[in-house]
CSV table of C-alpha atoms in Angstrom, one decimal:
chain,number,residue,atom,x,y,z
A,76,MET,CA,-4.6,20.8,-9.5
A,77,LYS,CA,-2.1,18.6,-7.9
A,78,ARG,CA,-4.5,18.2,-4.8
A,79,ILE,CA,-7.0,16.8,-7.5
A,80,LEU,CA,-4.1,14.6,-9.5
A,81,LEU,CA,-3.2,13.1,-6.1
A,82,LEU,CA,-6.8,12.1,-5.6
A,83,ALA,CA,-7.4,10.6,-8.8
A,84,TRP,CA,-4.1,8.8,-8.4
A,85,MET,CA,-5.4,7.4,-5.1
A,86,THR,CA,-8.7,6.2,-6.8
A,87,LEU,CA,-6.6,4.4,-9.6
A,88,LEU,CA,-5.4,2.3,-6.9
A,89,VAL,CA,-8.1,0.9,-5.8
A,90,ALA,CA,-10.8,-1.8,-6.0
A,91,ASN,CA,-13.7,-2.8,-3.2
A,92,ALA,CA,-15.8,-5.4,-2.0
A,93,PHE,CA,-18.8,-3.3,-0.9
A,94,ALA,CA,-21.5,-5.3,1.0
A,95,GLN,CA,-24.7,-4.3,2.7
A,96,VAL,CA,-26.4,-5.8,5.8
A,97,THR,CA,-29.6,-5.7,7.7
A,98,GLU,CA,-29.5,-4.8,11.4
A,99,GLY,CA,-33.1,-4.2,12.6
A,100,ASP,CA,-35.3,-1.9,10.1
A,101,GLU,CA,-32.0,-0.1,9.3
A,102,LYS,CA,-29.6,-0.8,6.1
A,103,VAL,CA,-26.1,-0.5,7.8
A,104,MET,CA,-22.5,-1.0,6.1
A,105,GLN,CA,-20.5,-4.1,6.5
A,106,ARG,CA,-17.9,-3.8,8.5
A,107,PHE,CA,-14.9,-2.9,6.2
A,108,SER,CA,-12.8,-5.5,5.2
A,109,ILE,CA,-9.0,-5.8,4.4
A,110,GLU,CA,-9.3,-4.9,0.7
A,111,ASP,CA,-11.7,-1.9,1.6
A,112,SER,CA,-9.4,-0.5,4.4
A,113,ILE,CA,-6.6,-0.9,1.4
A,114,ASN,CA,-8.3,1.0,-1.3
A,115,TRP,CA,-9.5,3.4,0.9
A,116,GLY,CA,-6.1,4.1,2.6
A,117,ASN,CA,-7.2,3.5,6.2
A,118,ILE,CA,-5.4,0.1,6.7
A,119,THR,CA,-4.2,-0.3,10.2
A,120,GLN,CA,-1.1,-2.3,11.5
A,121,GLN,CA,-3.1,-4.5,13.0
A,122,GLN,CA,-4.4,-6.0,9.7
A,123,VAL,CA,-0.7,-5.3,7.8
A,124,ASP,CA,0.4,-7.7,10.3
A,125,GLN,CA,-2.4,-10.3,9.8
A,126,ILE,CA,-1.5,-10.4,5.9
A,127,ALA,CA,2.0,-10.7,6.2
A,128,GLY,CA,1.5,-13.8,8.3
A,129,MET,CA,-0.7,-14.9,5.7
A,130,ALA,CA,1.4,-14.1,3.0
A,131,ALA,CA,4.2,-16.1,4.6
A,132,LYS,CA,1.8,-19.1,4.5
A,133,GLY,CA,1.6,-18.6,0.3
A,134,HIS,CA,-1.9,-17.4,0.3
A,135,SER,CA,-2.8,-16.0,-2.8
A,136,ASN,CA,-4.8,-12.8,-1.9
A,137,SER,CA,-3.0,-12.0,1.0
A,138,LEU,CA,0.4,-12.1,-1.0
A,139,TYR,CA,-1.8,-9.2,-3.6
A,140,TYR,CA,-2.7,-7.7,-0.2
A,141,LEU,CA,1.0,-7.3,0.7
A,142,GLY,CA,2.2,-6.1,-2.5
A,143,ARG,CA,-0.7,-3.4,-2.4
A,144,CYS,CA,0.9,-2.3,1.3
A,145,TYR,CA,4.3,-2.4,-0.2
A,146,PHE,CA,3.3,-0.2,-3.6
A,147,ASN,CA,1.7,2.5,-0.8
A,148,GLY,CA,3.9,2.5,2.2
A,149,TYR,CA,0.6,1.1,4.3
A,150,GLY,CA,2.1,-0.2,7.4
A,151,VAL,CA,5.5,-0.8,6.0
A,152,LYS,CA,7.8,1.0,3.9
A,153,LYS,CA,6.9,2.1,0.6
A,154,ASP,CA,9.0,-0.5,-1.6
A,155,ARG,CA,7.9,-1.0,-5.3
A,156,LEU,CA,10.7,-3.7,-5.6
A,157,LYS,CA,8.9,-5.8,-2.7
A,158,ALA,CA,5.2,-5.3,-4.1
A,159,VAL,CA,6.5,-6.7,-7.6
A,160,GLU,CA,7.8,-9.5,-5.7
A,161,CYS,CA,4.5,-10.1,-4.1
A,162,PHE,CA,2.5,-9.4,-7.1
A,163,SER,CA,4.3,-11.9,-9.3
A,164,GLN,CA,4.1,-14.8,-6.5
A,165,ALA,CA,0.6,-14.1,-6.4
A,166,ALA,CA,0.3,-14.1,-10.2
A,167,GLU,CA,1.9,-17.6,-10.4
A,168,LYS,CA,-1.6,-19.0,-8.6
A,169,ASP,CA,-3.9,-17.1,-11.3
A,170,ASN,CA,-4.8,-14.0,-8.7
A,171,THR,CA,-6.8,-11.4,-11.4
A,172,GLU,CA,-6.1,-8.4,-9.3
A,173,ALA,CA,-1.9,-9.2,-8.9
A,174,LEU,CA,-2.2,-9.8,-12.6
A,175,TYR,CA,-3.6,-6.4,-13.3
A,176,TYR,CA,-1.1,-4.8,-10.8
A,177,LEU,CA,1.6,-6.3,-12.3
A,178,GLY,CA,1.0,-5.0,-15.7
A,179,PHE,CA,0.4,-1.9,-14.1
A,180,CYS,CA,4.2,-1.9,-12.8
A,181,TYR,CA,5.3,-3.0,-15.9
A,182,LYS,CA,3.4,-0.2,-17.8
A,183,TYR,CA,5.0,2.6,-16.0
A,184,GLY,CA,8.0,1.2,-14.4
A,185,TYR,CA,6.9,1.0,-10.9
A,186,GLY,CA,9.8,-1.7,-9.1
A,187,VAL,CA,10.9,-3.4,-12.4
A,188,THR,CA,12.3,-1.6,-16.0
A,189,LYS,CA,9.0,-0.5,-18.0
A,190,ASN,CA,8.1,-3.3,-20.7
A,191,GLU,CA,5.1,-2.4,-22.7
A,192,THR,CA,5.2,-6.0,-24.4
A,193,LYS,CA,4.8,-8.1,-20.7
A,194,ALA,CA,2.5,-5.1,-19.4
A,195,GLU,CA,0.1,-6.2,-22.5
A,196,GLN,CA,0.9,-9.7,-21.4
A,197,PHE,CA,-0.4,-9.4,-17.7
A,198,PHE,CA,-3.3,-7.3,-18.9
A,199,GLY,CA,-4.5,-9.8,-21.4
A,200,ARG,CA,-4.2,-12.5,-18.4
A,201,SER,CA,-6.2,-10.3,-16.0
A,202,VAL,CA,-8.8,-9.6,-18.4
A,203,LYS,CA,-9.4,-13.2,-19.5
A,204,TRP,CA,-10.0,-14.0,-15.7
A,205,LEU,CA,-11.9,-10.7,-15.4
A,206,ASN,CA,-14.5,-11.4,-17.7
A,207,GLU,CA,-15.2,-14.8,-16.1
A,208,GLU,CA,-15.7,-13.2,-12.7
A,209,LEU,CA,-17.9,-10.7,-14.4
A,210,ASP,CA,-21.2,-11.6,-12.8
A,211,ASN,CA,-19.9,-12.7,-9.5
A,212,ARG,CA,-17.6,-10.4,-7.9
A,213,SER,CA,-18.2,-6.9,-8.1
A,214,TYR,CA,-14.3,-5.8,-8.5
A,215,ALA,CA,-14.6,-7.6,-12.0
A,216,PRO,CA,-16.7,-4.9,-13.9
A,217,TYR,CA,-14.4,-2.2,-11.5
A,218,TYR,CA,-10.9,-3.3,-12.8
A,219,LEU,CA,-12.4,-4.3,-16.6
A,220,ALA,CA,-13.7,-0.9,-16.4
A,221,LEU,CA,-9.9,0.6,-15.7
A,222,CYS,CA,-8.8,-1.7,-18.5
A,223,TYR,CA,-11.3,0.0,-21.2
A,224,ASN,CA,-10.7,3.5,-19.9
A,225,TYR,CA,-7.0,3.4,-19.9
A,226,GLY,CA,-6.3,0.7,-23.1
A,227,PHE,CA,-4.8,-1.8,-20.4
A,228,GLY,CA,-5.0,-5.2,-22.2
A,229,VAL,CA,-8.3,-4.4,-24.3
A,230,ASP,CA,-8.6,-1.5,-27.1
A,231,MET,CA,-10.1,1.9,-25.5
A,232,ASP,CA,-13.7,2.0,-24.9
A,233,HIS,CA,-15.0,5.2,-23.3
A,234,GLU,CA,-18.9,3.5,-23.3
A,235,LYS,CA,-17.8,0.5,-22.1
A,236,SER,CA,-15.9,1.8,-19.3
A,237,VAL,CA,-18.9,3.6,-18.2
A,238,GLU,CA,-20.9,0.9,-18.4
A,239,LEU,CA,-18.7,-1.7,-16.5
A,240,TYR,CA,-18.2,1.2,-13.8
A,241,HIS,CA,-21.9,1.6,-13.6
A,242,LYS,CA,-22.3,-2.4,-13.2
A,243,ALA,CA,-19.6,-2.6,-10.7
A,244,ALA,CA,-21.5,0.4,-8.7
A,245,ILE,CA,-24.9,-1.8,-8.8
A,246,MET,CA,-23.1,-4.6,-7.5
A,247,GLY,CA,-22.0,-2.5,-4.5
A,248,ASN,CA,-18.8,-1.5,-5.2
A,249,SER,CA,-18.5,2.0,-4.0
A,250,GLN,CA,-15.0,3.0,-5.7
A,251,ALA,CA,-16.5,2.4,-8.9
A,252,LEU,CA,-18.7,5.4,-8.4
A,253,VAL,CA,-15.5,7.9,-6.6
A,254,SER,CA,-13.2,6.7,-10.3
A,255,LEU,CA,-16.6,8.2,-12.1
A,256,ALA,CA,-16.8,10.9,-10.3
A,257,VAL,CA,-13.1,12.1,-10.8
A,258,GLU,CA,-13.2,11.2,-14.5
A,259,TYR,CA,-15.9,13.6,-14.8
A,260,GLN,CA,-14.0,16.5,-12.2
A,261,MET,CA,-11.0,16.2,-14.0
A,262,GLY,CA,-12.6,15.6,-17.9
A,263,ASN,CA,-10.2,13.1,-18.1
A,264,ASN,CA,-9.9,9.9,-20.9
A,265,ASN,CA,-12.8,11.5,-23.3
A,266,PHE,CA,-14.7,11.9,-20.4
A,267,LYS,CA,-16.5,15.5,-20.7
A,268,LYS,CA,-15.7,17.8,-17.7
A,269,ASP,CA,-18.9,18.2,-15.3
A,270,PRO,CA,-18.2,19.2,-11.7
A,271,GLN,CA,-21.9,18.5,-11.4
A,272,LYS,CA,-22.1,15.2,-12.0
A,273,ALA,CA,-18.9,14.5,-10.2
A,274,VAL,CA,-20.8,15.8,-7.1
A,275,GLU,CA,-23.6,13.5,-7.6
A,276,TYR,CA,-21.6,10.3,-7.7
A,277,PHE,CA,-19.1,11.3,-4.9
A,278,GLN,CA,-22.2,12.1,-2.6
A,279,LYS,CA,-23.9,8.6,-3.6
A,280,ALA,CA,-20.4,6.8,-2.7
A,281,ALA,CA,-20.1,9.3,0.3
A,282,ASP,CA,-23.4,8.0,1.8
A,283,TRP,CA,-22.1,4.5,1.9
A,284,GLY,CA,-20.1,5.4,3.5
A,285,ASN,CA,-16.7,5.3,1.6
A,286,PRO,CA,-14.2,7.7,3.3
A,287,GLN,CA,-12.4,8.5,0.1
A,288,ALA,CA,-15.7,10.2,-1.5
A,289,GLN,CA,-16.2,11.6,1.6
A,290,LEU,CA,-12.9,13.1,1.2
A,291,HIS,CA,-13.1,14.5,-2.5
A,292,LEU,CA,-16.7,15.8,-1.6
A,293,GLY,CA,-15.3,18.2,1.2
A,294,TYR,CA,-12.8,19.5,-1.5
A,295,CYS,CA,-15.6,20.2,-3.6
A,296,TYR,CA,-17.4,22.2,-0.7
A,297,LEU,CA,-14.2,24.0,0.1
A,298,ASP,CA,-13.7,25.0,-2.9
A,299,GLY,CA,-16.8,25.7,-4.2
A,300,GLU,CA,-16.5,23.1,-7.5
A,301,GLY,CA,-20.2,21.8,-9.0
A,302,VAL,CA,-21.7,22.6,-5.9
A,303,GLY,CA,-22.0,25.7,-3.7
A,304,LYS,CA,-19.2,27.3,-1.5
A,305,ASP,CA,-19.8,26.0,2.4
A,306,THR,CA,-16.7,25.3,4.4
A,307,GLU,CA,-18.6,24.2,7.4
A,308,LYS,CA,-19.9,21.6,5.2
A,309,ALA,CA,-16.6,20.7,3.8
A,310,ARG,CA,-15.3,19.8,7.5
A,311,GLU,CA,-18.1,17.8,8.3
A,312,TYR,CA,-17.2,15.4,5.3
A,313,PHE,CA,-13.6,15.9,6.3
A,314,ARG,CA,-14.6,14.5,10.0
A,315,MET,CA,-16.8,11.8,8.5
A,316,ALA,CA,-13.4,10.9,6.4
A,317,ALA,CA,-10.9,11.3,9.4
A,318,ALA,CA,-13.4,9.2,11.9
A,319,GLN,CA,-12.9,6.5,9.5
A,320,GLY,CA,-8.6,6.9,10.0
A,321,LEU,CA,-8.0,8.4,6.6
A,322,PRO,CA,-4.7,10.4,7.2
A,323,LYS,CA,-5.6,13.1,4.4
A,324,ALA,CA,-8.8,13.6,5.8
A,325,GLU,CA,-6.9,14.2,9.3
A,326,GLU,CA,-4.8,16.5,7.1
A,327,ALA,CA,-7.4,18.4,5.3
A,328,LEU,CA,-9.5,19.3,9.2
A,329,SER,CA,-6.0,20.6,10.9
A,330,LYS,CA,-5.5,23.4,8.1
């Protein structure tokens, strides 16, 4: 259960701009962006240094990304206070994602004193921008799905969140599939527990190359949850995720 809760927490802090390109007659995934790397927990030190350099120049997205790095301890020492500082600077430039994460920090007291009023203010501003970008960027319906799923800045609406998760997935956001899968796996937030459906969504995201999904799927096969128990299959998915630099997959292989 602790492992599942940890993985669910990882997927909450993730958003993904996933794209496909055509090479010859085959569809291959575009080289992972910095945003992908942060969302999937396999960001390199070189990427972190690039982010920090651009953030020092006041680049809005880089300030947001640097905040994510400080929040999770990716390439820098985990520092939630610095994360909030970065999110705040990016939010001053109306960065939608930074507004969302500021709301999240104030909601749960990460790096700041818990303040529900401020949390709702930041979530509200984020929701406004997310709705305006809903049909243009795959992260918008994903974040908005989270807002409806958890009641951040809007009334909680399970059906709406599912609709938006699917919209994000259709637009190429594999992390939306992972989030759906985790909700069905755990039976959280009005989702009826359905291990088989969880595996279905993990499989789709894993096929798109999402290392978080590959890690989850590995554990499903290892534990026989929603699928037949298969240790070799589990290790196969762990290896896929580890090959993309996901530390937890490497840990799973070492056990």
